[in-house]
PDB file of C-alpha atoms in Angstrom:
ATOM      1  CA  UNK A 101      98.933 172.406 135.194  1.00 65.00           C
ATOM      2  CA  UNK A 102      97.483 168.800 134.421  1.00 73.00           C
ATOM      3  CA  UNK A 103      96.328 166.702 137.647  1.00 75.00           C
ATOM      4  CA  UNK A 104      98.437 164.315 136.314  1.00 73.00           C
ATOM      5  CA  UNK A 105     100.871 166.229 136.359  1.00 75.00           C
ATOM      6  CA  UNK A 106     100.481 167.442 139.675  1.00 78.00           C
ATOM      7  CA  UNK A 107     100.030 163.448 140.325  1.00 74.00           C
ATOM      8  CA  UNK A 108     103.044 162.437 139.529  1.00 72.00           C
ATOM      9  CA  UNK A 109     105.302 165.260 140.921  1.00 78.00           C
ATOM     10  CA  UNK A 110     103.941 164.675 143.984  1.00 80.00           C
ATOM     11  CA  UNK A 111     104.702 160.804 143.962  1.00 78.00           C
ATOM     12  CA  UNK A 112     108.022 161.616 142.750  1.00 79.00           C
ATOM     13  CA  UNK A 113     108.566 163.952 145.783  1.00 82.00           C
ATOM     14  CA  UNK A 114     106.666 161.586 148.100  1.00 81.00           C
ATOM     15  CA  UNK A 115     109.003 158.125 146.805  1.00 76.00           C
ATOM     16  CA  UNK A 116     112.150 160.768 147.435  1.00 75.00           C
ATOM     17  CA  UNK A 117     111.032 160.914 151.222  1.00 76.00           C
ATOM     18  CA  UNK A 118     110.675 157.173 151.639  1.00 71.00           C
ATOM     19  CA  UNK A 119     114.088 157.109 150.748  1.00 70.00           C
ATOM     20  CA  UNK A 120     115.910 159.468 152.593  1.00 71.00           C
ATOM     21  CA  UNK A 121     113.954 159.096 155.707  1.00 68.00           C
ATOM     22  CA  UNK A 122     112.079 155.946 155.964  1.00 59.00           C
ATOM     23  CA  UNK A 123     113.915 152.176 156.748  1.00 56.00           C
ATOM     24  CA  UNK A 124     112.408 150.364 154.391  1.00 52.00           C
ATOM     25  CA  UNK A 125     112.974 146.195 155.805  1.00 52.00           C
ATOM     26  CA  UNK A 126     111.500 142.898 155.305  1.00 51.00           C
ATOM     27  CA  UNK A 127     111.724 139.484 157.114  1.00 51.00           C
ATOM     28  CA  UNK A 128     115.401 138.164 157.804  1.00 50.00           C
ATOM     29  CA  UNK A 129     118.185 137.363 155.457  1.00 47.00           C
ATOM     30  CA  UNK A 130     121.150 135.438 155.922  1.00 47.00           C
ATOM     31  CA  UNK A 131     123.856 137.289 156.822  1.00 46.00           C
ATOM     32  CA  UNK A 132     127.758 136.319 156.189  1.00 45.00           C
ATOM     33  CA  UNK A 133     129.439 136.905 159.031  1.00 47.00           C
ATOM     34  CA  UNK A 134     133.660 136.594 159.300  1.00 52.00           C
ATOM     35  CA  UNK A 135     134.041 136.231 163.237  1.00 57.00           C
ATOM     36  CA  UNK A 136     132.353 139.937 164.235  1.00 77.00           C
ATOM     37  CA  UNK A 137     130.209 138.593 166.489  1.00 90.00           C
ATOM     38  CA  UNK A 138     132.442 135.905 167.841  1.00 94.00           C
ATOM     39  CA  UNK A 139     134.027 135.242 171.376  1.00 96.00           C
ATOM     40  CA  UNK A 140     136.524 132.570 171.636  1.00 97.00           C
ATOM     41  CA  UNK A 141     137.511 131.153 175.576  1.00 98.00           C
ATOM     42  CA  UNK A 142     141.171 129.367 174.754  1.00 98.00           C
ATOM     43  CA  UNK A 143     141.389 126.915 177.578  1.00 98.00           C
ATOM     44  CA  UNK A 144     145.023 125.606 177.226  1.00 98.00           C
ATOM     45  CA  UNK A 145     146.648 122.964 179.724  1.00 96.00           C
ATOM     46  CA  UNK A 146     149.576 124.307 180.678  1.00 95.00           C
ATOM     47  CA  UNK A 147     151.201 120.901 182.771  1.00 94.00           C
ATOM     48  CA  UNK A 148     154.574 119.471 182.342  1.00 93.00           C
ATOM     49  CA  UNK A 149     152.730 116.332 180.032  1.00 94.00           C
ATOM     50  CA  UNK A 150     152.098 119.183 177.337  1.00 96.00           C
ATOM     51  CA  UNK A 151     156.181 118.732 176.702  1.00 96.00           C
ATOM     52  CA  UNK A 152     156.218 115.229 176.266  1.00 97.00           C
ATOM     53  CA  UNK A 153     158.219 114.172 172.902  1.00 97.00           C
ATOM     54  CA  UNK A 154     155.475 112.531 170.649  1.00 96.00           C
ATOM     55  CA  UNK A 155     153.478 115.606 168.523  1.00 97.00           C
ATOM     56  CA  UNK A 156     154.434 114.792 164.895  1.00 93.00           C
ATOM     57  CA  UNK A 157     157.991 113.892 164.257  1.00 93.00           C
ATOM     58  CA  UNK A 158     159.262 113.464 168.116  1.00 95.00           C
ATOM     59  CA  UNK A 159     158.612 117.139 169.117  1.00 97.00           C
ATOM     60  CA  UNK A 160     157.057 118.538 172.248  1.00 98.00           C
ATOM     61  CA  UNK A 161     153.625 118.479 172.467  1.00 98.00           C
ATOM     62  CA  UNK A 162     153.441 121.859 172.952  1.00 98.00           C
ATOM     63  CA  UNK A 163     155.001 123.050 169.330  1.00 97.00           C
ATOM     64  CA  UNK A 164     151.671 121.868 168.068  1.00 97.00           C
ATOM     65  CA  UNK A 165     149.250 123.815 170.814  1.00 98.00           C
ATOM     66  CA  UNK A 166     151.891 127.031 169.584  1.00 97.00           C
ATOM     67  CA  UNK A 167     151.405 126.396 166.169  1.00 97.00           C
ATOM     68  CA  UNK A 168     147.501 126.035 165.689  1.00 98.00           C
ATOM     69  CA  UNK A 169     146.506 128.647 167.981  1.00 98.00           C
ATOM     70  CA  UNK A 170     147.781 131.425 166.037  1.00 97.00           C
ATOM     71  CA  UNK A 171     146.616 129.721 162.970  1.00 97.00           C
ATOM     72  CA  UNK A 172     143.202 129.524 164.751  1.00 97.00           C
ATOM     73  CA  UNK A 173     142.921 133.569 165.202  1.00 96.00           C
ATOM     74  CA  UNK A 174     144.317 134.478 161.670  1.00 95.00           C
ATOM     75  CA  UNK A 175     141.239 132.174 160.573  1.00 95.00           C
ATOM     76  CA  UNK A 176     138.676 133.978 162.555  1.00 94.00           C
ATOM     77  CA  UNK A 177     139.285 137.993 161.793  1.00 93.00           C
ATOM     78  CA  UNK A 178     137.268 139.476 163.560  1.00 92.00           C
ATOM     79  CA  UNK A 179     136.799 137.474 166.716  1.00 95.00           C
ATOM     80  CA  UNK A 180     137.669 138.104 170.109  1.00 96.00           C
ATOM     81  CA  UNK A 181     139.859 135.922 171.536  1.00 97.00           C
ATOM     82  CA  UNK A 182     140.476 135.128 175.375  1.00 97.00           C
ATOM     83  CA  UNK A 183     143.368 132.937 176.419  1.00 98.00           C
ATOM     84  CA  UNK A 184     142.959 130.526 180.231  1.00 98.00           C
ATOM     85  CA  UNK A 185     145.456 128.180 181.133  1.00 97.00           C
ATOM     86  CA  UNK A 186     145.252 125.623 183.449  1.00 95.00           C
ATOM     87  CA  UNK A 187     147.923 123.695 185.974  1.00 91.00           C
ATOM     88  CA  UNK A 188     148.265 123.641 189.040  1.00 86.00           C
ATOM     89  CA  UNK A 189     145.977 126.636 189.017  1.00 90.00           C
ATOM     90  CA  UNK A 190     143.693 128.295 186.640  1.00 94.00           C
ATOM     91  CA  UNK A 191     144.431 131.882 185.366  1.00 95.00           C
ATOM     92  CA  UNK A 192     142.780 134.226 182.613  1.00 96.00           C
ATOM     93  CA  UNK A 193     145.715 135.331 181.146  1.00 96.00           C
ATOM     94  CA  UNK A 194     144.072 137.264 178.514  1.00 96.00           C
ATOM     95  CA  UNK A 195     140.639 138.851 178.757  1.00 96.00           C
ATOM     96  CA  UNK A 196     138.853 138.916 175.115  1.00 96.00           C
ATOM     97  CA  UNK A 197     140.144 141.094 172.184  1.00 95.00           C
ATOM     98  CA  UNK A 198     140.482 141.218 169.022  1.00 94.00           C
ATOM     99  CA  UNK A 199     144.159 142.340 168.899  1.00 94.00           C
ATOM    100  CA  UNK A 200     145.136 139.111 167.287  1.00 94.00           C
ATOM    101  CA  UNK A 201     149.015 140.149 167.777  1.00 94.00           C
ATOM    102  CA  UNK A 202     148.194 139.947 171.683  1.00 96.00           C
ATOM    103  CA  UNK A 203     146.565 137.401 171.215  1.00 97.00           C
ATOM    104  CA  UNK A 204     149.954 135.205 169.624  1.00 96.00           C
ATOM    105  CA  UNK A 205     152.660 136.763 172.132  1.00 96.00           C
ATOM    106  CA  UNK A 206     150.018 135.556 174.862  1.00 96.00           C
ATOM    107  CA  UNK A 207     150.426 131.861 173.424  1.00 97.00           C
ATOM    108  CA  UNK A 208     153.973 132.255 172.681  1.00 95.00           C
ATOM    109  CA  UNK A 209     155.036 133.638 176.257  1.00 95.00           C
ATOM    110  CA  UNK A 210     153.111 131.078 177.710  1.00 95.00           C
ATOM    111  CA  UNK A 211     155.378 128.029 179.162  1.00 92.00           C
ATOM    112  CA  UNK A 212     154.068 124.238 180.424  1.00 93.00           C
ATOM    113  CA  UNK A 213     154.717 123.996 183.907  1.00 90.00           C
ATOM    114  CA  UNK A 214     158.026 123.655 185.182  1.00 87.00           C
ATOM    115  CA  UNK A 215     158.818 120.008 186.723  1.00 80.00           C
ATOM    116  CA  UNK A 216     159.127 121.397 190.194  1.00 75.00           C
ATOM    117  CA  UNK A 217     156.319 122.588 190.546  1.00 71.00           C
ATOM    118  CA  UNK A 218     153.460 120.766 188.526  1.00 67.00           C
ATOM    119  CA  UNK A 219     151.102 119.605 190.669  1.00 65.00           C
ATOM    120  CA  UNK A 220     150.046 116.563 188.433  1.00 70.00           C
ATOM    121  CA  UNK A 221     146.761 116.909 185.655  1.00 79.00           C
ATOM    122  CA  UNK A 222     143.162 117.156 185.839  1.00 87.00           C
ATOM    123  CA  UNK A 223     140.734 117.969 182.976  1.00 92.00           C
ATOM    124  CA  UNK A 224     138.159 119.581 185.419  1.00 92.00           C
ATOM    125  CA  UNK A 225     140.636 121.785 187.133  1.00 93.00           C
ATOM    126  CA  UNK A 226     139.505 125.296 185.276  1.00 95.00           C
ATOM    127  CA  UNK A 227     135.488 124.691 185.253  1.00 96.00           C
ATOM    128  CA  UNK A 228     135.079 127.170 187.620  1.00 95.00           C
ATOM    129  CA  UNK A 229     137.362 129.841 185.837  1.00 97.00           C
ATOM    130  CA  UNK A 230     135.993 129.175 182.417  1.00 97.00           C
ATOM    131  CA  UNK A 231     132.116 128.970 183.724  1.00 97.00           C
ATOM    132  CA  UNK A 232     132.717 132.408 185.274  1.00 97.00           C
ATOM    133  CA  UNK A 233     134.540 134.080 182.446  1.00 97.00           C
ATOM    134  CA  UNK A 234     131.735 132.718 179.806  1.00 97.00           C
ATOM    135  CA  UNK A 235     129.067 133.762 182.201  1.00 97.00           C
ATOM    136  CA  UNK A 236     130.828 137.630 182.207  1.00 97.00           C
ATOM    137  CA  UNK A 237     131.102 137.707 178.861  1.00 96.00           C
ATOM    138  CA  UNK A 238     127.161 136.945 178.198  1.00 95.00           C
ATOM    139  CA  UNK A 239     126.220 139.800 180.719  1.00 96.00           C
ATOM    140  CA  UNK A 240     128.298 142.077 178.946  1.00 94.00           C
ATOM    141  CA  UNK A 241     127.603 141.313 175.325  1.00 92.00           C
ATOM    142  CA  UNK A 242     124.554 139.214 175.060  1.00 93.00           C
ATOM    143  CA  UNK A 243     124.174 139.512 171.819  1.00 91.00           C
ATOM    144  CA  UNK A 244     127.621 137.481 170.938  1.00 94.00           C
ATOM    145  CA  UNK A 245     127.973 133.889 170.123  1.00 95.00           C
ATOM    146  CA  UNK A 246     130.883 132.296 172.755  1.00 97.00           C
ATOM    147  CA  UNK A 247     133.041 129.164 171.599  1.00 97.00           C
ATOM    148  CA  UNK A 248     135.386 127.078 173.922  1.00 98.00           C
ATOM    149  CA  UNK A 249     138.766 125.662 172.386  1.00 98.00           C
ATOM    150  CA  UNK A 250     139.742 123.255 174.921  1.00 98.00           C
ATOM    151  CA  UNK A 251     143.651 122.365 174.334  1.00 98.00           C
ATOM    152  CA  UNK A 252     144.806 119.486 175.527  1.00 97.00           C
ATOM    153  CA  UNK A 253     146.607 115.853 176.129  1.00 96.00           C
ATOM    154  CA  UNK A 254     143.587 114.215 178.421  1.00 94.00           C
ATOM    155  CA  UNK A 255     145.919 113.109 180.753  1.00 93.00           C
ATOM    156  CA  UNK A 256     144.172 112.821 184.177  1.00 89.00           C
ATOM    157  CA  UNK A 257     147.172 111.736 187.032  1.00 83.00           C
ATOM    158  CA  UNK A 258     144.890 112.775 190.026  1.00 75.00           C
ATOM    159  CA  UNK A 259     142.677 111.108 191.820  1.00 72.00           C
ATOM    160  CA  UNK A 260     139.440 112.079 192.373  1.00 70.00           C
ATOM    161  CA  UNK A 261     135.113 112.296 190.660  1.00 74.00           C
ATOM    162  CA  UNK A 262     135.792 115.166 187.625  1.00 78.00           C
ATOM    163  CA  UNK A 263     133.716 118.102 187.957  1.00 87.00           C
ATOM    164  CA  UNK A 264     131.037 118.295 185.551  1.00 91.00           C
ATOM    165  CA  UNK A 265     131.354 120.977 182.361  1.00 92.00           C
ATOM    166  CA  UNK A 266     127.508 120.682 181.256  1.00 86.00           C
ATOM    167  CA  UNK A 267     127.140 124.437 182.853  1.00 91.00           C
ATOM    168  CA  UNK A 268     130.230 125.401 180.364  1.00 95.00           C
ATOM    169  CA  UNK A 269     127.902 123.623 177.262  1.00 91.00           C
ATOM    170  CA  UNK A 270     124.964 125.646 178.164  1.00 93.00           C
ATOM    171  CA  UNK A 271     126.982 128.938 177.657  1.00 96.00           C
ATOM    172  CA  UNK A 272     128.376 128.549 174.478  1.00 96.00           C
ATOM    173  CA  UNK A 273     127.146 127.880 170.634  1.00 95.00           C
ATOM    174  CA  UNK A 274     130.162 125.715 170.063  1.00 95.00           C
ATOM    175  CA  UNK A 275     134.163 125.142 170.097  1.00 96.00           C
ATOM    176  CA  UNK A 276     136.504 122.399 169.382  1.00 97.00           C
ATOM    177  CA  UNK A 277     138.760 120.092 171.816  1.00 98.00           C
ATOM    178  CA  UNK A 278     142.162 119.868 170.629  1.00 98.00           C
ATOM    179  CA  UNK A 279     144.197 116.829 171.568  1.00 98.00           C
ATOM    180  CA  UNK A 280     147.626 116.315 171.587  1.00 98.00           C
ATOM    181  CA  UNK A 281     149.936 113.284 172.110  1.00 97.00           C
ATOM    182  CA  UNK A 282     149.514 109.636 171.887  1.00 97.00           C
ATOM    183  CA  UNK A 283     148.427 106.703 173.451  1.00 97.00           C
ATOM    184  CA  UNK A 284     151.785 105.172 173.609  1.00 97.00           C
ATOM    185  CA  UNK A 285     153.126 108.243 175.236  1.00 96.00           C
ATOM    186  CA  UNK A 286     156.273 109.815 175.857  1.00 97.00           C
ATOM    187  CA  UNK A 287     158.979 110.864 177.774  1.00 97.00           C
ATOM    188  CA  UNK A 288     159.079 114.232 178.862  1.00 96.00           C
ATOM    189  CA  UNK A 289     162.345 116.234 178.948  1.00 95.00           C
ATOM    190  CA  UNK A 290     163.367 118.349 182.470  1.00 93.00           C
ATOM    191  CA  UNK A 291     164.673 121.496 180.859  1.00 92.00           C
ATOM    192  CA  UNK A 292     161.999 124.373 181.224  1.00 89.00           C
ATOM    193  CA  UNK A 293     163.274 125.194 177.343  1.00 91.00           C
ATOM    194  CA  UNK A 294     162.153 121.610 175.960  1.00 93.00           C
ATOM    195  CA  UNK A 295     165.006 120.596 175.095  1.00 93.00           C
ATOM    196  CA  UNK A 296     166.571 117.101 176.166  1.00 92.00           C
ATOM    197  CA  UNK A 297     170.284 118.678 177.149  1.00 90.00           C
ATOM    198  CA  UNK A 298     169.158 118.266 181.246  1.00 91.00           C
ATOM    199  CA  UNK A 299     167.705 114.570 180.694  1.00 94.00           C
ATOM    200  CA  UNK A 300     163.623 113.476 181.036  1.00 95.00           C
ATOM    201  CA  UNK A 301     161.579 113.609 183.853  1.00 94.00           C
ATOM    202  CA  UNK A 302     162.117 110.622 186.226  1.00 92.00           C
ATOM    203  CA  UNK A 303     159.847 108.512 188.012  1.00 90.00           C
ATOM    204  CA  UNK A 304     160.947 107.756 191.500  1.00 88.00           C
ATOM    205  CA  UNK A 305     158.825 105.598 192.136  1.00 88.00           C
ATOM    206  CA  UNK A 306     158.768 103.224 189.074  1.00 87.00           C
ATOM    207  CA  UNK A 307     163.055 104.244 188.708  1.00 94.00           C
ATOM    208  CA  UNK A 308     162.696 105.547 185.116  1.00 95.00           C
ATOM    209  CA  UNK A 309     162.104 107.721 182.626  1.00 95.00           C
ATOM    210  CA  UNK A 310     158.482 108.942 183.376  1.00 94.00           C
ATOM    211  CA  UNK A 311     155.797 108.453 180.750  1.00 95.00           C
ATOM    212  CA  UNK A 312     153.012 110.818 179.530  1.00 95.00           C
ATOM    213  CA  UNK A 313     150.302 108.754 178.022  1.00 96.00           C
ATOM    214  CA  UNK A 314     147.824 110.808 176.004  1.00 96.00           C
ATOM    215  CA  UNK A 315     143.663 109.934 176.536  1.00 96.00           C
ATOM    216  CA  UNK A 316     141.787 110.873 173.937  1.00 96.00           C
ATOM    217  CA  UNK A 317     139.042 108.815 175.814  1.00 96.00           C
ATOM    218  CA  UNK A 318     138.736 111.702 177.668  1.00 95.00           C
ATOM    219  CA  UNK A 319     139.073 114.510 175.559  1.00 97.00           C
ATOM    220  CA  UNK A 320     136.342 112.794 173.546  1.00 97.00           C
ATOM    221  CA  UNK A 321     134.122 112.955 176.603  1.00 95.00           C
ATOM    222  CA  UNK A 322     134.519 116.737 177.379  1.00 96.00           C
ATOM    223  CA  UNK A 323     133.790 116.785 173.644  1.00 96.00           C
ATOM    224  CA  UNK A 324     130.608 114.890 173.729  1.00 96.00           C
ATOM    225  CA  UNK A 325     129.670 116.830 176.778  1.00 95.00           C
ATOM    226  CA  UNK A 326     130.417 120.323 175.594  1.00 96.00           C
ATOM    227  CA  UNK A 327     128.489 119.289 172.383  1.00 95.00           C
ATOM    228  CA  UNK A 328     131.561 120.048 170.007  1.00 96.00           C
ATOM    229  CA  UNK A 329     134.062 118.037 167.668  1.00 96.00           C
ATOM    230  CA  UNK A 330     137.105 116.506 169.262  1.00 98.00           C
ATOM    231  CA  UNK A 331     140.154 117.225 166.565  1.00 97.00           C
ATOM    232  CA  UNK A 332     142.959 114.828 167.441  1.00 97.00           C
ATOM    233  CA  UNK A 333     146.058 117.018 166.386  1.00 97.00           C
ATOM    234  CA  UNK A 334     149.850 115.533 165.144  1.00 95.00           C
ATOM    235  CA  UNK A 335     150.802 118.237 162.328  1.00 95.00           C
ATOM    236  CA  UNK A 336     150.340 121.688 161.919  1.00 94.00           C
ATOM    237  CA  UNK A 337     147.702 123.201 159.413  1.00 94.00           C
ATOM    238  CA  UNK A 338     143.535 122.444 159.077  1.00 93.00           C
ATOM    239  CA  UNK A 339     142.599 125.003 161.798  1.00 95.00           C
ATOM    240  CA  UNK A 340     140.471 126.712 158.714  1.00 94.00           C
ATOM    241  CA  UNK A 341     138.227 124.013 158.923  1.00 93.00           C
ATOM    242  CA  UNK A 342     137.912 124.408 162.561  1.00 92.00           C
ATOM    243  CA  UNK A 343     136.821 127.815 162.182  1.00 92.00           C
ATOM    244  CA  UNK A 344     134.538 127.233 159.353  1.00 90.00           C
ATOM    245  CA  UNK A 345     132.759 125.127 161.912  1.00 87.00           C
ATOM    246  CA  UNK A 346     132.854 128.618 163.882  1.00 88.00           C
ATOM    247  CA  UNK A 347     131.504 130.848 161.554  1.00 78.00           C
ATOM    248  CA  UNK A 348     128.731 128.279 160.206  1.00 61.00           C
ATOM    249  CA  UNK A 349     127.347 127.689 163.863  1.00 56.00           C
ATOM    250  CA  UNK A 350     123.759 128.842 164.464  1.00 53.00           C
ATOM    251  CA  UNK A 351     122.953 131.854 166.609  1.00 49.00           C
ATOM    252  CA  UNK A 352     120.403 131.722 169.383  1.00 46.00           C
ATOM    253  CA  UNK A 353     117.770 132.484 167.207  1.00 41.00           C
ATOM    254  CA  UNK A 354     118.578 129.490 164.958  1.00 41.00           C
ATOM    255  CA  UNK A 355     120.021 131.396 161.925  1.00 42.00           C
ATOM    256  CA  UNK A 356     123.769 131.382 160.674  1.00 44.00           C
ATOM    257  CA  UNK A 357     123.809 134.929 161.398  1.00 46.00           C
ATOM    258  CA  UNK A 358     120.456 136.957 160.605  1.00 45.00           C
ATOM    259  CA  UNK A 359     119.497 140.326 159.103  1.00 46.00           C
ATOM    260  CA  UNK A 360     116.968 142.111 157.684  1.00 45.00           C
ATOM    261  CA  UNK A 361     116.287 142.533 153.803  1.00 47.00           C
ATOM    262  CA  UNK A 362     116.868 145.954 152.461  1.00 53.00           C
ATOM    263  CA  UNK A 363     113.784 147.073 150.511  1.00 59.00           C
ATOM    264  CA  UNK A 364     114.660 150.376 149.595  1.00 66.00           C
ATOM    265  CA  UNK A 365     115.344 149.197 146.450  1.00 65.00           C
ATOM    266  CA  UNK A 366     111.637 148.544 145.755  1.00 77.00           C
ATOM    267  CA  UNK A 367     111.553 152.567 146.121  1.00 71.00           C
ATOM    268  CA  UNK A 368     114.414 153.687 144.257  1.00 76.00           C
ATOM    269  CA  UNK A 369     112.911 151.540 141.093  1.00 78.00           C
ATOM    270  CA  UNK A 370     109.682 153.441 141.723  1.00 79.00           C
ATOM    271  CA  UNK A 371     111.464 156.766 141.368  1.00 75.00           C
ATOM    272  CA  UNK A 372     113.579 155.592 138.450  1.00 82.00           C
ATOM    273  CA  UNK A 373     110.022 154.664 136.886  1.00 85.00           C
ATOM    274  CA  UNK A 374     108.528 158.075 137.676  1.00 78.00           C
ATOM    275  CA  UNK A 375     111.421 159.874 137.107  1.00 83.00           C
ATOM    276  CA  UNK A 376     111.340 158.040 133.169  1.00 84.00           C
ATOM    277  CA  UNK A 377     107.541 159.121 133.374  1.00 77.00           C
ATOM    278  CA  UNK A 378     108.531 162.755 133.697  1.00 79.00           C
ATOM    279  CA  UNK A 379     111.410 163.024 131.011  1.00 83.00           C
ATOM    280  CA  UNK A 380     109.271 161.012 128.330  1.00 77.00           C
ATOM    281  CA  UNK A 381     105.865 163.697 129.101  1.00 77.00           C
ATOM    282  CA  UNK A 382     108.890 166.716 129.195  1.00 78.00           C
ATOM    283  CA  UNK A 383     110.499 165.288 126.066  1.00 80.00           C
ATOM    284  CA  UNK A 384     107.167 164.935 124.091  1.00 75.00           C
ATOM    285  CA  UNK A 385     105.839 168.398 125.579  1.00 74.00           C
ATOM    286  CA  UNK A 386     108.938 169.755 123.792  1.00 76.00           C
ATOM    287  CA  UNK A 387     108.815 167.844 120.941  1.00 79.00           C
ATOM    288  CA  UNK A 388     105.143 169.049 120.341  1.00 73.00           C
ATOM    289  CA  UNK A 389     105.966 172.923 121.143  1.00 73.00           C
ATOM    290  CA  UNK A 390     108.803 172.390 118.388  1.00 75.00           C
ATOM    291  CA  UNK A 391     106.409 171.304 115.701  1.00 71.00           C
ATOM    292  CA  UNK A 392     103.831 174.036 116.503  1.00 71.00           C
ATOM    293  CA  UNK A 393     106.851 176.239 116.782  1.00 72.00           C
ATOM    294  CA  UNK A 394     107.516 175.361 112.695  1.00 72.00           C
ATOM    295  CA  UNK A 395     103.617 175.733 111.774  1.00 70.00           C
ATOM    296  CA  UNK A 396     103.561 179.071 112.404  1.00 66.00           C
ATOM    297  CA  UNK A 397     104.990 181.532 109.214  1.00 66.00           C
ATOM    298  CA  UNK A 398     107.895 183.151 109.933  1.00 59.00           C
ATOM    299  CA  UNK A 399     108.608 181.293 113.092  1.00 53.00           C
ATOM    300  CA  UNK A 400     111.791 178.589 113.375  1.00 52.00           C
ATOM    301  CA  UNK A 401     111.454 178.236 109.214  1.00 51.00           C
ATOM    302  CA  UNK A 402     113.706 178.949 106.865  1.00 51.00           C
ATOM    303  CA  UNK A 403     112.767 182.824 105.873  1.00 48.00           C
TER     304      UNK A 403
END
């Protein structure tokens, strides 16, 4: 047998191996990513202001926090999604999955306070809860990118210096605050449905109708201090664009998402080129033992 021949059998069998067995990679690619890699921390304020009558055409506040959220996970496929609220305490009421249907009934079984028993509204009242929960959620998966949707009217009706939430910004690659309600305000109806058939909520001390007055002042500040965009909301729809923001947010390492570059094509076109090599020398091998085939009298002629 020819050494070339033998040459290129054995490179043929050799590229064959490289396939099969060998990863071929390069540097990193940009990878696409949906919401795989994604946690999202839904920190929703829960307080009796959340019903006041002034999210788009006179409704409750809180149609608009039921609407978007829901709209928020169908956006994100993928993504895990963890639901906190906030009132007069702080409770995970949903730990992170990606059962988007859990997700919804979580949101739509959750209720604002109940007039009797709020206990009035800070913005700093679930730090601790949503530092610890972030902080979990890095030891367990490192490797995932966190976000914080803050939902909210601003409203602050305590007293008191607001805790800091620069340990919340140093945990997460991004998120949104969400604000609801205006500056003007509204009253807030008494019924723990919503609806106005019991009357408003009445302030004893000023002997009327209690007011909610939104703040978007503040909202903007947790904004600026979580690093993220502040998305003042009065209709439903646009929450694709707030998850755009999601799945376009750098990872740690500074890349939308990074991979590595399949090369085994590089191989596979070697073997195709080989594998040419070998069918052309067969072919012409044939071709040539044809012809000599003819030269010889009384062999493949006519007789």
């Amino acid at each position: 047998m020819p050494v070339l021949t033998i040459v290129r059998r054995v490179l043929i069998a050799a590229t064959l191996v490289v396939i099969l067995l060998v990863p071929l990679r390069g540097g990193n690619a940009p990878v696409v990513t949906k919401g795989s890699d994604i946690d999202v921390l839904v920190v929703v304020d829960t307080t009796r202001s959340m019903a006041a009558l002034d999210y788009g055409d006179g409704e409750p506040r809180w149609n608009g926090v039921e609407q978007d959220l829901p709209a928020l996970a169908e956006a994100l496929p993928g993504a895990r999604f963890g639901l906190l609220t906030y009132g007069a305490d702080a409770d995970l009421v949903l730990p992170f999955t990606t059962d988007t249907a859990a997700f919804t009934s979580a949101v739509e079984t959750t209720f604002v306070e109940s007039v009797f028993f709020s206990a009035g509204s800070r913005i700093d009242r679930p730090v601790y809860e949503v530092t610890t929960t972030l902080e979990r959620a890095a030891e367990l998966d490192p490797d995932r990118r966190r976000f914080v949707v803050f939902v909210s009217d601003g409203e602050d009706t305590d007293e008191g210096q607001p805790a800091p939430y620069d340990e919340v910004g140093d945990l997460i690659a991004g998120g949104a605050v969400l604000g609801y309600g205006t500056e003007e305000g509204a009253r807030m109806p008494e019924a723990d449905d919503m609806s106005t058939d019991q009357g408003y909520v009445y302030d004893y001390q000023e002997l009327t109708d209690a007011i909610s007055r939104a703040d978007p002042e503040n909202l903007a500040d947790l904004a600026d201090e979580l690093d993220v965009d502040y998305v003042h909301r009065t209709t439903p729809g646009g929450m694709d664009e707030v998850a755009a923001d999601f799945r376009s947010t750098p990872s740690n390492d500074g890349t939308s998402g990074s991979g590595q570059r399949d090369l085994v094509w590089i191989a596979g076109l070697v073997l195709v080129l080989l594998l040419l090599w070998e069918l052309y020398v067969a072919a012409r091998a044939w071709t040539l033992a044809s012809e000599a085939l003819r030269a010889v009298p009384g062999q493949g002629g006519p007789r």
